Amino acid sequence: MTNIKLGVLVSGSGTNLQAIIDAVEQGVLNAELAVVISNKKDAYALERARKHQIPALFINHKDYAKREDFEQALIKELDSRNVDLVCLAGFMRVLTPYFVNHFPHRILNIHPALLPAAKGLYGEHVHQAILDSGAKFSGCTVHFVTADVDGGPIVLQKIVPVEDDDTPLSLAERILEVEHTAYPEAVKLFSEHKLEIIGNRVKIKK
Ligand code: GAR
């Protein structure tokens, strides 16, 4: 099986990045982490990457006048390392069609709810919206990124129950645990060429 090159975009703690690193190091996922890029200087995710000798870059979106200029800087770093798949792992910037079209069906994102629930929301707002909706289940979604924010073809979802006494934080924590199995699983399916996109649906080949 080919060893695909991953570029991971992050903004925060990077526990999903860690799950991918662990899957690679355990030999579960046949991939190479080519680069980790953060738009936040102090993101702990950069530290995690450095601890594993993975190139870790800080590219400040505030240094660029336009979103596309920032994205061009990201593309330059990703392309120079021949990245096959871009993984958004808690990356808190919306990407324009300029970036998305550069990597057609080659960008994955993880969303901490069962899309289309809480579409377009991020962080605590996602979980507050789920609690406000009265839903009894939430979970996470790994999906391909298209220009429609959180609207691209869904690769897989994992379900967790919403408990009566949940707060946005307690729900987020329960979901984060399943994210850590979902993301490596989705990347593995991609790396094995098992994902077939038909319209807005993803068929998983046997
Ligand atoms: C994760 O829960 C991820 O699903 C969420 O941010 C968290 C990042 O955690 N992403 C979004 O809300 C994007 N809309 P991590 O930095 O520990 O991986």
mmCIF file of C-alpha atoms and ligand atoms in Angstrom:
data_model
loop_
_atom_site.group_PDB
_atom_site.id
_atom_site.type_symbol
_atom_site.label_atom_id
_atom_site.label_comp_id
_atom_site.label_asym_id
_atom_site.label_seq_id
_atom_site.Cartn_x
_atom_site.Cartn_y
_atom_site.Cartn_z
ATOM 1 C CA MET A 1 0.000 0.000 0.000
ATOM 2 C CA THR A 2 1.312 3.451 -0.869
ATOM 3 C CA ASN A 3 2.534 5.695 1.891
ATOM 4 C CA ILE A 4 0.509 8.901 1.512
ATOM 5 C CA LYS A 5 1.773 12.278 2.643
ATOM 6 C CA LEU A 6 -0.400 14.246 5.043
ATOM 7 C CA GLY A 7 -0.491 17.965 5.731
ATOM 8 C CA VAL A 8 -2.405 18.825 8.892
ATOM 9 C CA LEU A 9 -3.836 22.296 9.530
ATOM 10 C CA VAL A 10 -4.491 23.174 13.177
ATOM 11 C CA SER A 11 -5.343 26.114 15.411
ATOM 12 C CA GLY A 12 -5.467 24.661 18.910
ATOM 13 C CA SER A 13 -4.644 21.806 21.226
ATOM 14 C CA GLY A 14 -4.218 19.216 18.494
ATOM 15 C CA THR A 15 -5.621 16.098 20.162
ATOM 16 C CA ASN A 16 -6.922 14.959 16.777
ATOM 17 C CA LEU A 17 -3.477 15.547 15.294
ATOM 18 C CA GLN A 18 -2.110 13.416 18.146
ATOM 19 C CA ALA A 19 -4.536 10.603 17.308
ATOM 20 C CA ILE A 20 -3.280 10.641 13.706
ATOM 21 C CA ILE A 21 0.377 10.727 14.831
ATOM 22 C CA ASP A 22 -0.276 7.768 17.164
ATOM 23 C CA ALA A 23 -2.009 5.767 14.424
ATOM 24 C CA VAL A 24 0.975 6.351 12.115
ATOM 25 C CA GLU A 25 3.524 5.455 14.807
ATOM 26 C CA GLN A 26 1.599 2.305 15.756
ATOM 27 C CA GLY A 27 1.640 1.231 12.121
ATOM 28 C CA VAL A 28 -2.163 1.287 11.925
ATOM 29 C CA LEU A 29 -2.094 4.082 9.372
ATOM 30 C CA ASN A 30 0.322 3.873 6.474
ATOM 31 C CA ALA A 31 1.055 7.572 6.059
ATOM 32 C CA GLU A 32 3.736 10.170 6.592
ATOM 33 C CA LEU A 33 3.110 13.453 8.384
ATOM 34 C CA ALA A 34 4.813 15.830 5.972
ATOM 35 C CA VAL A 35 3.931 19.085 7.742
ATOM 36 C CA VAL A 36 1.727 20.603 10.441
ATOM 37 C CA ILE A 37 0.709 24.229 9.972
ATOM 38 C CA SER A 38 -0.983 26.451 12.537
ATOM 39 C CA ASN A 39 -2.446 29.917 12.123
ATOM 40 C CA LYS A 40 -2.008 30.378 15.896
ATOM 41 C CA LYS A 41 1.501 30.824 17.242
ATOM 42 C CA ASP A 42 0.823 29.248 20.628
ATOM 43 C CA ALA A 43 -1.195 26.272 19.402
ATOM 44 C CA TYR A 44 -0.119 23.259 21.452
ATOM 45 C CA ALA A 45 -0.553 21.206 18.276
ATOM 46 C CA LEU A 46 2.765 22.676 17.004
ATOM 47 C CA GLU A 47 4.478 21.374 20.136
ATOM 48 C CA ARG A 48 3.001 17.919 19.587
ATOM 49 C CA ALA A 49 4.340 17.901 16.014
ATOM 50 C CA ARG A 50 7.835 19.002 17.081
ATOM 51 C CA LYS A 51 7.967 16.265 19.741
ATOM 52 C CA HIS A 52 7.572 13.773 16.898
ATOM 53 C CA GLN A 53 10.094 15.457 14.573
ATOM 54 C CA ILE A 54 7.335 16.613 12.225
ATOM 55 C CA PRO A 55 7.951 19.974 10.483
ATOM 56 C CA ALA A 56 5.762 22.483 12.338
ATOM 57 C CA LEU A 57 5.045 25.912 10.876
ATOM 58 C CA PHE A 58 3.237 28.980 12.122
ATOM 59 C CA ILE A 59 1.626 31.015 9.356
ATOM 60 C CA ASN A 60 -0.258 33.991 10.725
ATOM 61 C CA HIS A 61 -3.407 34.765 8.747
ATOM 62 C CA LYS A 62 -3.199 38.313 10.113
ATOM 63 C CA ASP A 63 -0.039 38.893 8.060
ATOM 64 C CA TYR A 64 -2.058 38.710 4.856
ATOM 65 C CA ALA A 65 -4.445 41.294 3.475
ATOM 66 C CA LYS A 66 -6.725 38.765 1.803
ATOM 67 C CA ARG A 67 -7.826 35.236 2.716
ATOM 68 C CA GLU A 68 -6.518 33.993 -0.633
ATOM 69 C CA ASP A 69 -3.056 35.419 0.097
ATOM 70 C CA PHE A 70 -2.931 33.484 3.371
ATOM 71 C CA GLU A 71 -4.154 30.379 1.558
ATOM 72 C CA GLN A 72 -1.494 30.811 -1.114
ATOM 73 C CA ALA A 73 1.128 30.661 1.627
ATOM 74 C CA LEU A 74 -0.453 27.437 2.946
ATOM 75 C CA ILE A 75 -0.582 25.937 -0.563
ATOM 76 C CA LYS A 76 3.085 26.769 -1.131
ATOM 77 C CA GLU A 77 4.132 24.803 1.961
ATOM 78 C CA LEU A 78 1.795 21.887 1.274
ATOM 79 C CA ASP A 79 2.730 21.583 -2.411
ATOM 80 C CA SER A 80 6.449 21.870 -1.771
ATOM 81 C CA ARG A 81 6.093 18.709 0.368
ATOM 82 C CA ASN A 82 3.901 16.905 -2.176
ATOM 83 C CA VAL A 83 1.055 16.512 0.278
ATOM 84 C CA ASP A 84 -1.611 14.041 -0.936
ATOM 85 C CA LEU A 85 -4.214 14.793 1.703
ATOM 86 C CA VAL A 86 -4.875 17.906 3.787
ATOM 87 C CA CYS A 87 -6.472 17.212 7.184
ATOM 88 C CA LEU A 88 -8.192 20.040 9.009
ATOM 89 C CA ALA A 89 -7.900 19.181 12.695
ATOM 90 C CA GLY A 90 -9.427 21.951 14.750
ATOM 91 C CA PHE A 91 -8.423 24.509 12.112
ATOM 92 C CA MET A 92 -10.526 27.567 12.814
ATOM 93 C CA ARG A 93 -10.371 29.397 9.479
ATOM 94 C CA VAL A 94 -12.928 29.079 6.733
ATOM 95 C CA LEU A 95 -11.211 28.154 3.465
ATOM 96 C CA THR A 96 -12.222 29.878 0.239
ATOM 97 C CA PRO A 97 -12.844 28.130 -3.108
ATOM 98 C CA TYR A 98 -9.300 29.190 -4.070
ATOM 99 C CA PHE A 99 -7.831 26.737 -1.532
ATOM 100 C CA VAL A 100 -10.547 24.095 -1.788
ATOM 101 C CA ASN A 101 -10.312 23.883 -5.582
ATOM 102 C CA HIS A 102 -6.553 23.475 -5.378
ATOM 103 C CA PHE A 103 -7.033 20.150 -3.542
ATOM 104 C CA PRO A 104 -10.180 18.669 -5.099
ATOM 105 C CA HIS A 105 -11.482 15.816 -2.896
ATOM 106 C CA ARG A 106 -8.175 15.906 -1.063
ATOM 107 C CA ILE A 107 -9.181 17.800 2.086
ATOM 108 C CA LEU A 108 -10.845 16.220 5.124
ATOM 109 C CA ASN A 109 -12.347 17.995 8.122
ATOM 110 C CA ILE A 110 -13.668 16.799 11.461
ATOM 111 C CA HIS A 111 -16.785 18.430 12.861
ATOM 112 C CA PRO A 112 -17.831 17.815 16.484
ATOM 113 C CA ALA A 113 -21.491 17.022 15.717
ATOM 114 C CA LEU A 114 -23.556 14.866 13.395
ATOM 115 C CA LEU A 115 -23.708 17.011 10.268
ATOM 116 C CA PRO A 116 -25.848 18.646 9.042
ATOM 117 C CA ALA A 117 -26.416 19.418 12.730
ATOM 118 C CA ALA A 118 -24.598 22.560 13.874
ATOM 119 C CA LYS A 119 -23.402 23.210 10.319
ATOM 120 C CA GLY A 120 -21.134 26.244 10.101
ATOM 121 C CA LEU A 121 -20.626 26.479 13.865
ATOM 122 C CA TYR A 122 -17.423 25.814 15.762
ATOM 123 C CA GLY A 123 -16.149 25.093 19.256
ATOM 124 C CA GLU A 124 -18.531 25.540 22.165
ATOM 125 C CA HIS A 125 -21.236 26.988 19.880
ATOM 126 C CA VAL A 126 -21.642 23.577 18.249
ATOM 127 C CA HIS A 127 -22.447 21.839 21.536
ATOM 128 C CA GLN A 128 -24.665 24.659 22.801
ATOM 129 C CA ALA A 129 -26.697 24.399 19.588
ATOM 130 C CA ILE A 130 -27.109 20.629 20.068
ATOM 131 C CA LEU A 131 -28.209 21.058 23.700
ATOM 132 C CA ASP A 132 -30.628 23.826 22.666
ATOM 133 C CA SER A 133 -32.087 21.575 19.962
ATOM 134 C CA GLY A 134 -33.005 18.930 22.531
ATOM 135 C CA ALA A 135 -31.300 16.193 20.482
ATOM 136 C CA LYS A 136 -30.670 12.949 22.389
ATOM 137 C CA PHE A 137 -27.611 12.051 20.306
ATOM 138 C CA SER A 138 -24.639 13.924 18.951
ATOM 139 C CA GLY A 139 -21.243 12.757 17.751
ATOM 140 C CA CYS A 140 -18.691 13.641 15.157
ATOM 141 C CA THR A 141 -18.446 13.742 11.380
ATOM 142 C CA VAL A 142 -15.440 13.377 9.111
ATOM 143 C CA HIS A 143 -16.199 14.837 5.700
ATOM 144 C CA PHE A 144 -14.571 16.056 2.521
ATOM 145 C CA VAL A 145 -14.215 19.806 2.387
ATOM 146 C CA THR A 146 -15.947 21.698 -0.390
ATOM 147 C CA ALA A 147 -16.699 25.400 -0.806
ATOM 148 C CA ASP A 148 -19.942 24.778 1.119
ATOM 149 C CA VAL A 149 -18.743 25.086 4.725
ATOM 150 C CA ASP A 150 -19.387 21.771 6.572
ATOM 151 C CA GLY A 151 -21.454 20.651 3.583
ATOM 152 C CA GLY A 152 -19.093 18.294 1.748
ATOM 153 C CA PRO A 153 -19.527 14.516 1.299
ATOM 154 C CA ILE A 154 -19.589 12.650 4.623
ATOM 155 C CA VAL A 155 -17.011 9.874 5.068
ATOM 156 C CA LEU A 156 -18.099 8.601 8.480
ATOM 157 C CA GLN A 157 -19.882 9.542 11.668
ATOM 158 C CA LYS A 158 -19.656 8.300 15.260
ATOM 159 C CA ILE A 159 -22.550 8.666 17.675
ATOM 160 C CA VAL A 160 -22.546 9.579 21.365
ATOM 161 C CA PRO A 161 -25.560 10.031 23.658
ATOM 162 C CA VAL A 162 -26.485 13.457 25.022
ATOM 163 C CA GLU A 163 -26.964 13.130 28.800
ATOM 164 C CA ASP A 164 -29.587 15.091 30.743
ATOM 165 C CA ASP A 165 -26.985 16.953 32.790
ATOM 166 C CA ASP A 166 -24.603 17.717 29.899
ATOM 167 C CA THR A 167 -22.978 21.101 29.539
ATOM 168 C CA PRO A 168 -21.323 22.168 26.258
ATOM 169 C CA LEU A 169 -18.004 21.191 27.861
ATOM 170 C CA SER A 170 -19.020 17.715 29.055
ATOM 171 C CA LEU A 171 -20.607 16.939 25.689
ATOM 172 C CA ALA A 172 -17.504 18.232 23.859
ATOM 173 C CA GLU A 173 -15.283 15.939 25.946
ATOM 174 C CA ARG A 174 -17.393 12.846 25.259
ATOM 175 C CA ILE A 175 -17.380 13.627 21.532
ATOM 176 C CA LEU A 176 -13.638 14.332 21.420
ATOM 177 C CA GLU A 177 -13.000 10.745 22.516
ATOM 178 C CA VAL A 178 -14.797 9.316 19.497
ATOM 179 C CA GLU A 179 -13.172 11.900 17.212
ATOM 180 C CA HIS A 180 -9.857 10.276 18.050
ATOM 181 C CA THR A 181 -10.926 6.981 16.526
ATOM 182 C CA ALA A 182 -12.975 8.506 13.699
ATOM 183 C CA TYR A 183 -10.264 10.686 12.171
ATOM 184 C CA PRO A 184 -7.502 8.061 11.840
ATOM 185 C CA GLU A 185 -10.116 5.621 10.519
ATOM 186 C CA ALA A 186 -11.220 8.070 7.808
ATOM 187 C CA VAL A 187 -7.630 8.908 6.824
ATOM 188 C CA LYS A 188 -6.873 5.191 6.623
ATOM 189 C CA LEU A 189 -9.829 4.625 4.281
ATOM 190 C CA PHE A 190 -8.603 7.501 2.099
ATOM 191 C CA SER A 191 -5.050 6.148 2.085
ATOM 192 C CA GLU A 192 -6.330 2.753 0.941
ATOM 193 C CA HIS A 193 -8.319 4.388 -1.900
ATOM 194 C CA LYS A 194 -11.530 3.017 -0.458
ATOM 195 C CA LEU A 195 -13.547 6.235 -0.664
ATOM 196 C CA GLU A 196 -15.675 6.722 -3.734
ATOM 197 C CA ILE A 197 -17.499 10.049 -3.978
ATOM 198 C CA ILE A 198 -20.832 9.892 -5.766
ATOM 199 C CA GLY A 199 -22.549 13.272 -5.775
ATOM 200 C CA ASN A 200 -22.581 14.356 -2.155
ATOM 201 C CA ARG A 201 -22.319 10.809 -0.815
ATOM 202 C CA VAL A 202 -19.306 8.677 -0.068
ATOM 203 C CA LYS A 203 -19.370 4.983 -0.772
ATOM 204 C CA ILE A 204 -16.869 2.915 1.204
ATOM 205 C CA LYS A 205 -15.458 0.202 -1.009
ATOM 206 C CA LYS A 206 -14.943 -3.234 0.565
HETATM 207 C C1 GAR B 1 -12.403 19.248 17.793
HETATM 208 O O1 GAR B 1 -13.476 18.949 18.643
HETATM 209 C C2 GAR B 1 -12.902 19.491 16.388
HETATM 210 O O2 GAR B 1 -13.963 18.650 16.014
HETATM 211 C C3 GAR B 1 -13.358 20.916 16.478
HETATM 212 O O3 GAR B 1 -12.360 21.549 17.243
HETATM 213 C C4 GAR B 1 -11.799 20.600 18.150
HETATM 214 C C5 GAR B 1 -10.287 20.600 17.990
HETATM 215 O O4 GAR B 1 -9.684 19.822 18.986
HETATM 216 N N1 GAR B 1 -13.507 21.512 15.185
HETATM 217 C C6 GAR B 1 -14.419 22.427 14.897
HETATM 218 O O5 GAR B 1 -15.206 22.885 15.696
HETATM 219 C C7 GAR B 1 -14.382 22.886 13.445
HETATM 220 N N2 GAR B 1 -15.664 23.399 13.044
HETATM 221 P P1 GAR B 1 -8.171 19.391 18.868
HETATM 222 O O6 GAR B 1 -7.347 20.652 18.558
HETATM 223 O O7 GAR B 1 -7.836 18.841 20.230
HETATM 224 O O8 GAR B 1 -8.041 18.362 17.787
#
